[in-house]
Amino acid sequence: MFEFTKPQKEIRKAARDFAKGEFDKELAYELDKEGQFPQEIWQKAAELGFIGIHFPEEYSGGGTGLLESVIIAEEFCRKDSSIGGALVSSSFASECLLNYGNDSLKKQYLTKVTEGDILSGGAFLETDFGLDPADTSTTATKKGDSWVINGTKSNVINGGEAGFYIVLCKTSLEETSADKNLSMFLVEADREGLTVENNPARLGCKLTSTKTIKLADVEIPQSNLIGKEGKGYAQLQQFIAENRVLTAAQALGNALGSMDRVLDYTKGREQFGRKLAQFQISRHKIADMALKVEMAALMTYKAAWSKDKG
């Protein structure tokens, strides 16, 4: 029988209590209307150790696994999908630095992410070439002890608000295979030549900034290379696989939150002198919903558990 450990149950309760106390419905509406990141809630979440909980303790993380992050993402999004999603995305792409970056960069930036000092962003996609990172045209060219980056990245998570971006670039014009000609770099947001452009308004997820960034002769040191040169595509695929589990956890939280609201409604609404929850057809629909959510939960937990087991 599947069951969370005692520490995992405690993390779930702590995340649920935090969301209940901090995720105000009216505030969520206001933040969504303004397209504003929930700064104060994010910093409180970081102080309590919810951000980057799966990072090692040396970077102010909790030293846990991906499953604990899944539990937190589920509980946050169960209470409010907009605020919860923004908090889960606050450390977006920093796993690339954690998994492949050198010790100096990790010490310099990961602690700032987990402690709520800065957001991190991922710059992987380009509008002109669709949504396939293999079609990257942004280039990084060696210049002495530096790299010079030129290109435009679209749909950049936390664009304009992140303290740094993980940028996917083409580092070899001779190689035609994405498996050999792409590399990742850490680019600080305040580097000269990096500019941010607003994208058209979206229907949802407005609390998380998604913008276009342009890099014109942005010069960074050699040490800002993440992992090995030419291995960027493989590193990105590994990050995407991990991030999809967190995305599934957010969707699971949304589904659970929807079911909570359905149950409240059917127990409170009357038709023909009876509560909706007393009608057999309502019970069948709720049971079917609960079954599908339970299946989704088990698959999500299994995916995270498998990642943690390596």
Tab-separated table of C-alpha atoms in Angstrom:
chain	number	residue	atom	x	y	z
A	1	MET	CA	0.000	0.000	0.000
A	2	PHE	CA	1.347	3.412	-0.983
A	3	GLU	CA	1.777	5.847	1.890
A	4	PHE	CA	3.771	9.012	2.474
A	5	THR	CA	6.441	8.983	5.162
A	6	LYS	CA	5.891	10.935	8.385
A	7	PRO	CA	8.154	13.837	7.232
A	8	GLN	CA	6.284	13.972	3.910
A	9	LYS	CA	2.949	14.105	5.726
A	10	GLU	CA	4.299	16.958	7.844
A	11	ILE	CA	5.415	18.827	4.713
A	12	ARG	CA	1.942	18.358	3.205
A	13	LYS	CA	0.276	19.741	6.331
A	14	ALA	CA	2.681	22.679	6.514
A	15	ALA	CA	2.094	23.540	2.838
A	16	ARG	CA	-1.674	23.244	3.267
A	17	ASP	CA	-1.681	25.447	6.366
A	18	PHE	CA	0.517	28.035	4.665
A	19	ALA	CA	-1.713	28.200	1.592
A	20	LYS	CA	-4.826	28.430	3.748
A	21	GLY	CA	-3.370	31.318	5.706
A	22	GLU	CA	-1.719	33.278	2.892
A	23	PHE	CA	-3.629	32.620	-0.358
A	24	ASP	CA	-6.415	35.176	-0.163
A	25	LYS	CA	-9.034	34.942	-2.912
A	26	GLU	CA	-9.492	38.678	-3.304
A	27	LEU	CA	-5.737	39.191	-3.404
A	28	ALA	CA	-5.466	36.515	-6.108
A	29	TYR	CA	-8.069	38.339	-8.200
A	30	GLU	CA	-6.229	41.621	-7.788
A	31	LEU	CA	-2.831	40.126	-8.644
A	32	ASP	CA	-4.322	38.434	-11.695
A	33	LYS	CA	-5.921	41.665	-12.846
A	34	GLU	CA	-2.633	43.533	-12.561
A	35	GLY	CA	-0.472	40.643	-13.814
A	36	GLN	CA	1.615	40.986	-10.678
A	37	PHE	CA	3.887	38.385	-9.098
A	38	PRO	CA	2.961	37.579	-5.441
A	39	GLN	CA	6.192	38.986	-4.020
A	40	GLU	CA	5.374	38.967	-0.315
A	41	ILE	CA	3.854	35.479	-0.335
A	42	TRP	CA	6.850	34.149	-2.277
A	43	GLN	CA	9.303	35.552	0.242
A	44	LYS	CA	7.311	34.100	3.142
A	45	ALA	CA	7.268	30.737	1.370
A	46	ALA	CA	11.034	30.947	0.925
A	47	GLU	CA	11.554	31.777	4.605
A	48	LEU	CA	9.621	28.636	5.529
A	49	GLY	CA	11.682	26.485	3.171
A	50	PHE	CA	9.065	25.768	0.508
A	51	ILE	CA	11.143	27.146	-2.384
A	52	GLY	CA	13.793	24.758	-3.650
A	53	ILE	CA	13.090	22.224	-0.920
A	54	HIS	CA	14.730	19.540	-3.075
A	55	PHE	CA	17.994	21.514	-3.260
A	56	PRO	CA	20.893	20.424	-1.005
A	57	GLU	CA	21.120	22.022	2.432
A	58	GLU	CA	24.370	23.756	1.497
A	59	TYR	CA	22.277	25.972	-0.799
A	60	SER	CA	19.620	26.574	1.895
A	61	GLY	CA	17.422	23.833	0.455
A	62	GLY	CA	15.716	21.084	2.400
A	63	GLY	CA	17.804	18.254	1.010
A	64	THR	CA	14.669	16.328	0.076
A	65	GLY	CA	13.619	14.752	-3.221
A	66	LEU	CA	11.340	15.730	-6.072
A	67	LEU	CA	8.386	14.023	-4.374
A	68	GLU	CA	8.430	16.614	-1.581
A	69	SER	CA	8.341	19.398	-4.190
A	70	VAL	CA	5.402	17.645	-5.825
A	71	ILE	CA	3.538	17.574	-2.505
A	72	ILE	CA	4.063	21.318	-2.029
A	73	ALA	CA	3.076	22.164	-5.619
A	74	GLU	CA	-0.088	20.089	-5.267
A	75	GLU	CA	-1.155	21.763	-2.027
A	76	PHE	CA	-0.380	25.280	-3.234
A	77	CYS	CA	-2.309	24.843	-6.496
A	78	ARG	CA	-5.160	23.067	-4.709
A	79	LYS	CA	-5.791	26.252	-2.753
A	80	ASP	CA	-5.189	28.677	-5.646
A	81	SER	CA	-3.831	27.780	-9.066
A	82	SER	CA	-2.566	31.267	-9.893
A	83	ILE	CA	-0.600	32.010	-6.715
A	84	GLY	CA	0.462	28.387	-6.394
A	85	GLY	CA	1.710	28.244	-9.970
A	86	ALA	CA	3.697	31.446	-9.534
A	87	LEU	CA	5.457	30.111	-6.435
A	88	VAL	CA	6.250	26.774	-8.081
A	89	SER	CA	7.695	28.600	-11.121
A	90	SER	CA	9.783	31.012	-9.039
A	91	SER	CA	12.809	28.716	-9.289
A	92	PHE	CA	12.218	27.723	-12.919
A	93	ALA	CA	15.300	26.362	-14.726
A	94	SER	CA	17.511	26.662	-11.638
A	95	GLU	CA	17.626	22.848	-11.665
A	96	CYS	CA	19.839	23.149	-14.740
A	97	LEU	CA	22.348	25.057	-12.622
A	98	LEU	CA	21.934	22.601	-9.745
A	99	ASN	CA	22.495	19.528	-11.916
A	100	TYR	CA	25.226	20.783	-14.247
A	101	GLY	CA	26.677	24.085	-13.077
A	102	ASN	CA	30.086	24.543	-11.495
A	103	ASP	CA	30.412	24.934	-7.725
A	104	SER	CA	31.168	28.640	-7.929
A	105	LEU	CA	27.969	29.472	-9.825
A	106	LYS	CA	25.860	27.212	-7.624
A	107	LYS	CA	27.139	28.816	-4.437
A	108	GLN	CA	26.609	32.268	-5.886
A	109	TYR	CA	23.037	31.849	-7.158
A	110	LEU	CA	21.179	28.814	-5.820
A	111	THR	CA	21.083	30.094	-2.248
A	112	LYS	CA	19.579	33.358	-3.487
A	113	VAL	CA	16.826	31.384	-5.223
A	114	THR	CA	15.929	29.215	-2.235
A	115	GLU	CA	16.038	32.148	0.206
A	116	GLY	CA	13.706	34.265	-1.915
A	117	ASP	CA	16.212	36.907	-2.972
A	118	ILE	CA	15.865	36.365	-6.729
A	119	LEU	CA	13.747	34.511	-9.259
A	120	SER	CA	15.348	32.351	-11.929
A	121	GLY	CA	14.268	32.127	-15.560
A	122	GLY	CA	14.618	29.772	-18.495
A	123	ALA	CA	15.266	31.109	-22.002
A	124	PHE	CA	14.955	28.090	-24.265
A	125	LEU	CA	12.460	28.887	-27.030
A	126	GLU	CA	12.439	31.124	-30.097
A	127	THR	CA	9.309	32.343	-31.875
A	128	ASP	CA	10.718	32.179	-35.388
A	129	PHE	CA	11.465	28.484	-35.047
A	130	GLY	CA	8.395	27.256	-33.200
A	131	LEU	CA	8.604	25.408	-29.915
A	132	ASP	CA	11.450	23.032	-30.743
A	133	PRO	CA	14.639	23.999	-28.855
A	134	ALA	CA	16.624	22.008	-31.426
A	135	ASP	CA	15.969	24.864	-33.891
A	136	THR	CA	17.855	27.386	-31.752
A	137	SER	CA	19.436	30.248	-33.678
A	138	THR	CA	20.757	32.255	-30.715
A	139	THR	CA	24.534	31.979	-30.814
A	140	ALA	CA	27.320	32.051	-28.246
A	141	THR	CA	30.752	32.793	-29.699
A	142	LYS	CA	34.051	32.518	-27.876
A	143	LYS	CA	36.008	35.741	-27.465
A	144	GLY	CA	39.150	35.315	-25.398
A	145	ASP	CA	38.057	34.345	-21.898
A	146	SER	CA	34.437	35.234	-22.621
A	147	TRP	CA	31.354	34.196	-24.553
A	148	VAL	CA	29.383	36.698	-26.634
A	149	ILE	CA	25.682	35.904	-27.024
A	150	ASN	CA	23.349	37.194	-29.742
A	151	GLY	CA	19.731	36.252	-30.328
A	152	THR	CA	16.125	36.540	-29.205
A	153	LYS	CA	14.300	34.213	-26.822
A	154	SER	CA	10.520	34.050	-26.518
A	155	ASN	CA	8.164	32.800	-23.795
A	156	VAL	CA	10.842	33.270	-21.152
A	157	ILE	CA	9.477	32.162	-17.770
A	158	ASN	CA	9.973	34.981	-15.203
A	159	GLY	CA	11.205	37.198	-18.029
A	160	GLY	CA	11.918	40.715	-16.798
A	161	GLU	CA	11.758	39.654	-13.144
A	162	ALA	CA	14.439	36.965	-12.830
A	163	GLY	CA	17.878	37.670	-11.407
A	164	PHE	CA	19.425	35.360	-13.989
A	165	TYR	CA	18.427	33.256	-16.979
A	166	ILE	CA	19.549	29.856	-18.196
A	167	VAL	CA	19.941	30.461	-21.936
A	168	LEU	CA	20.199	27.798	-24.634
A	169	CYS	CA	22.610	28.810	-27.414
A	170	LYS	CA	24.205	27.373	-30.514
A	171	THR	CA	27.969	27.126	-29.930
A	172	SER	CA	29.013	25.330	-33.125
A	173	LEU	CA	28.052	26.335	-36.650
A	174	GLU	CA	29.829	23.337	-38.151
A	175	GLU	CA	27.821	20.737	-36.255
A	176	THR	CA	24.269	20.232	-37.559
A	177	SER	CA	23.007	17.941	-34.791
A	178	ALA	CA	21.306	19.516	-31.769
A	179	ASP	CA	22.954	16.825	-29.654
A	180	LYS	CA	26.348	18.426	-30.336
A	181	ASN	CA	25.913	22.094	-31.199
A	182	LEU	CA	23.879	23.488	-28.287
A	183	SER	CA	25.083	24.663	-24.879
A	184	MET	CA	23.578	26.268	-21.784
A	185	PHE	CA	24.754	29.490	-20.184
A	186	LEU	CA	23.882	31.459	-17.086
A	187	VAL	CA	23.238	35.068	-18.072
A	188	GLU	CA	22.706	37.620	-15.318
A	189	ALA	CA	19.693	39.858	-15.902
A	190	ASP	CA	21.730	43.042	-15.518
A	191	ARG	CA	24.250	42.185	-18.251
A	192	GLU	CA	24.749	44.980	-20.778
A	193	GLY	CA	22.950	44.188	-24.021
A	194	LEU	CA	20.099	42.190	-22.457
A	195	THR	CA	16.678	43.796	-22.921
A	196	VAL	CA	13.137	42.640	-22.175
A	197	GLU	CA	10.031	43.076	-24.325
A	198	ASN	CA	6.431	42.646	-23.197
A	199	ASN	CA	4.338	39.967	-24.849
A	200	PRO	CA	0.584	40.233	-25.609
A	201	ALA	CA	-1.692	39.713	-22.626
A	202	ARG	CA	-2.603	36.111	-21.835
A	203	LEU	CA	-5.855	34.554	-20.669
A	204	GLY	CA	-4.288	32.826	-17.682
A	205	CYS	CA	-1.117	32.382	-15.612
A	206	LYS	CA	-0.776	36.147	-15.386
A	207	LEU	CA	1.077	36.078	-12.080
A	208	THR	CA	4.076	34.466	-13.776
A	209	SER	CA	5.816	36.775	-16.217
A	210	THR	CA	6.422	35.302	-19.681
A	211	LYS	CA	8.290	37.726	-21.917
A	212	THR	CA	10.714	38.038	-24.802
A	213	ILE	CA	14.358	38.809	-24.081
A	214	LYS	CA	16.867	40.096	-26.618
A	215	LEU	CA	20.585	39.542	-26.282
A	216	ALA	CA	22.790	41.867	-28.334
A	217	ASP	CA	26.524	41.238	-27.889
A	218	VAL	CA	25.960	40.138	-24.301
A	219	GLU	CA	29.373	39.199	-22.923
A	220	ILE	CA	29.707	36.665	-20.111
A	221	PRO	CA	32.750	34.871	-18.646
A	222	GLN	CA	33.726	31.349	-19.722
A	223	SER	CA	32.755	30.115	-16.253
A	224	ASN	CA	29.083	30.890	-16.974
A	225	LEU	CA	28.896	27.837	-19.224
A	226	ILE	CA	26.497	25.328	-17.636
A	227	GLY	CA	27.829	21.788	-17.895
A	228	LYS	CA	29.822	20.779	-20.951
A	229	GLU	CA	29.941	22.617	-24.248
A	230	GLY	CA	27.749	20.903	-26.826
A	231	LYS	CA	25.659	19.072	-24.213
A	232	GLY	CA	22.972	21.710	-23.764
A	233	TYR	CA	20.222	19.831	-25.571
A	234	ALA	CA	20.676	16.673	-23.494
A	235	GLN	CA	20.743	18.783	-20.316
A	236	LEU	CA	17.553	20.545	-21.378
A	237	GLN	CA	15.753	17.265	-22.047
A	238	GLN	CA	16.661	16.059	-18.567
A	239	PHE	CA	15.342	19.276	-17.030
A	240	ILE	CA	12.114	19.092	-19.054
A	241	ALA	CA	11.491	15.538	-17.870
A	242	GLU	CA	11.847	16.649	-14.257
A	243	ASN	CA	9.825	19.813	-14.734
A	244	ARG	CA	6.950	17.890	-16.326
A	245	VAL	CA	6.491	16.019	-13.068
A	246	LEU	CA	6.106	19.351	-11.250
A	247	THR	CA	3.711	20.528	-13.957
A	248	ALA	CA	1.669	17.369	-13.400
A	249	ALA	CA	1.636	18.143	-9.669
A	250	GLN	CA	0.219	21.597	-10.389
A	251	ALA	CA	-2.480	20.082	-12.609
A	252	LEU	CA	-3.242	17.564	-9.870
A	253	GLY	CA	-3.613	20.388	-7.360
A	254	ASN	CA	-5.939	22.229	-9.741
A	255	ALA	CA	-8.071	19.103	-10.117
A	256	LEU	CA	-8.252	18.534	-6.361
A	257	GLY	CA	-9.165	22.175	-5.812
A	258	SER	CA	-11.924	21.880	-8.401
A	259	MET	CA	-13.254	18.749	-6.724
A	260	ASP	CA	-13.221	20.497	-3.333
A	261	ARG	CA	-15.378	23.249	-4.786
A	262	VAL	CA	-17.721	20.794	-6.492
A	263	LEU	CA	-18.272	18.961	-3.207
A	264	ASP	CA	-18.956	22.206	-1.355
A	265	TYR	CA	-21.435	23.262	-4.031
A	266	THR	CA	-23.336	19.990	-4.261
A	267	LYS	CA	-23.589	19.744	-0.476
A	268	GLY	CA	-24.954	23.287	-0.198
A	269	ARG	CA	-27.176	23.685	-3.286
A	270	GLU	CA	-30.764	22.408	-3.199
A	271	GLN	CA	-32.981	21.379	-6.113
A	272	PHE	CA	-36.490	19.948	-5.794
A	273	GLY	CA	-36.178	19.943	-2.022
A	274	ARG	CA	-32.971	17.883	-1.909
A	275	LYS	CA	-29.257	18.625	-1.817
A	276	LEU	CA	-27.555	18.024	-5.158
A	277	ALA	CA	-25.207	15.591	-3.413
A	278	GLN	CA	-28.208	13.365	-2.634
A	279	PHE	CA	-29.020	12.735	-6.290
A	280	GLN	CA	-27.623	9.488	-7.650
A	281	ILE	CA	-26.432	11.087	-10.885
A	282	SER	CA	-24.458	13.670	-8.889
A	283	ARG	CA	-22.864	10.928	-6.806
A	284	HIS	CA	-21.893	9.005	-9.949
A	285	LYS	CA	-20.237	12.074	-11.447
A	286	ILE	CA	-18.366	12.869	-8.234
A	287	ALA	CA	-17.215	9.260	-7.885
A	288	ASP	CA	-15.956	9.250	-11.475
A	289	MET	CA	-14.132	12.523	-10.856
A	290	ALA	CA	-12.552	11.223	-7.656
A	291	LEU	CA	-11.376	8.050	-9.407
A	292	LYS	CA	-9.654	9.974	-12.192
A	293	VAL	CA	-7.993	12.347	-9.726
A	294	GLU	CA	-6.763	9.431	-7.623
A	295	MET	CA	-5.271	7.765	-10.714
A	296	ALA	CA	-3.550	11.023	-11.695
A	297	ALA	CA	-2.183	11.424	-8.167
A	298	LEU	CA	-0.676	7.949	-8.057
A	299	MET	CA	0.958	8.376	-11.475
A	300	THR	CA	2.409	11.738	-10.453
A	301	TYR	CA	3.753	10.413	-7.149
A	302	LYS	CA	5.209	7.375	-8.906
A	303	ALA	CA	6.980	9.574	-11.459
A	304	ALA	CA	8.524	11.744	-8.718
A	305	TRP	CA	9.461	8.694	-6.621
A	306	SER	CA	11.119	7.064	-9.638
A	307	LYS	CA	13.133	10.227	-10.301
A	308	ASP	CA	14.290	10.320	-6.684
A	309	LYS	CA	15.336	6.675	-6.820
A	310	GLY	CA	17.414	7.424	-9.924
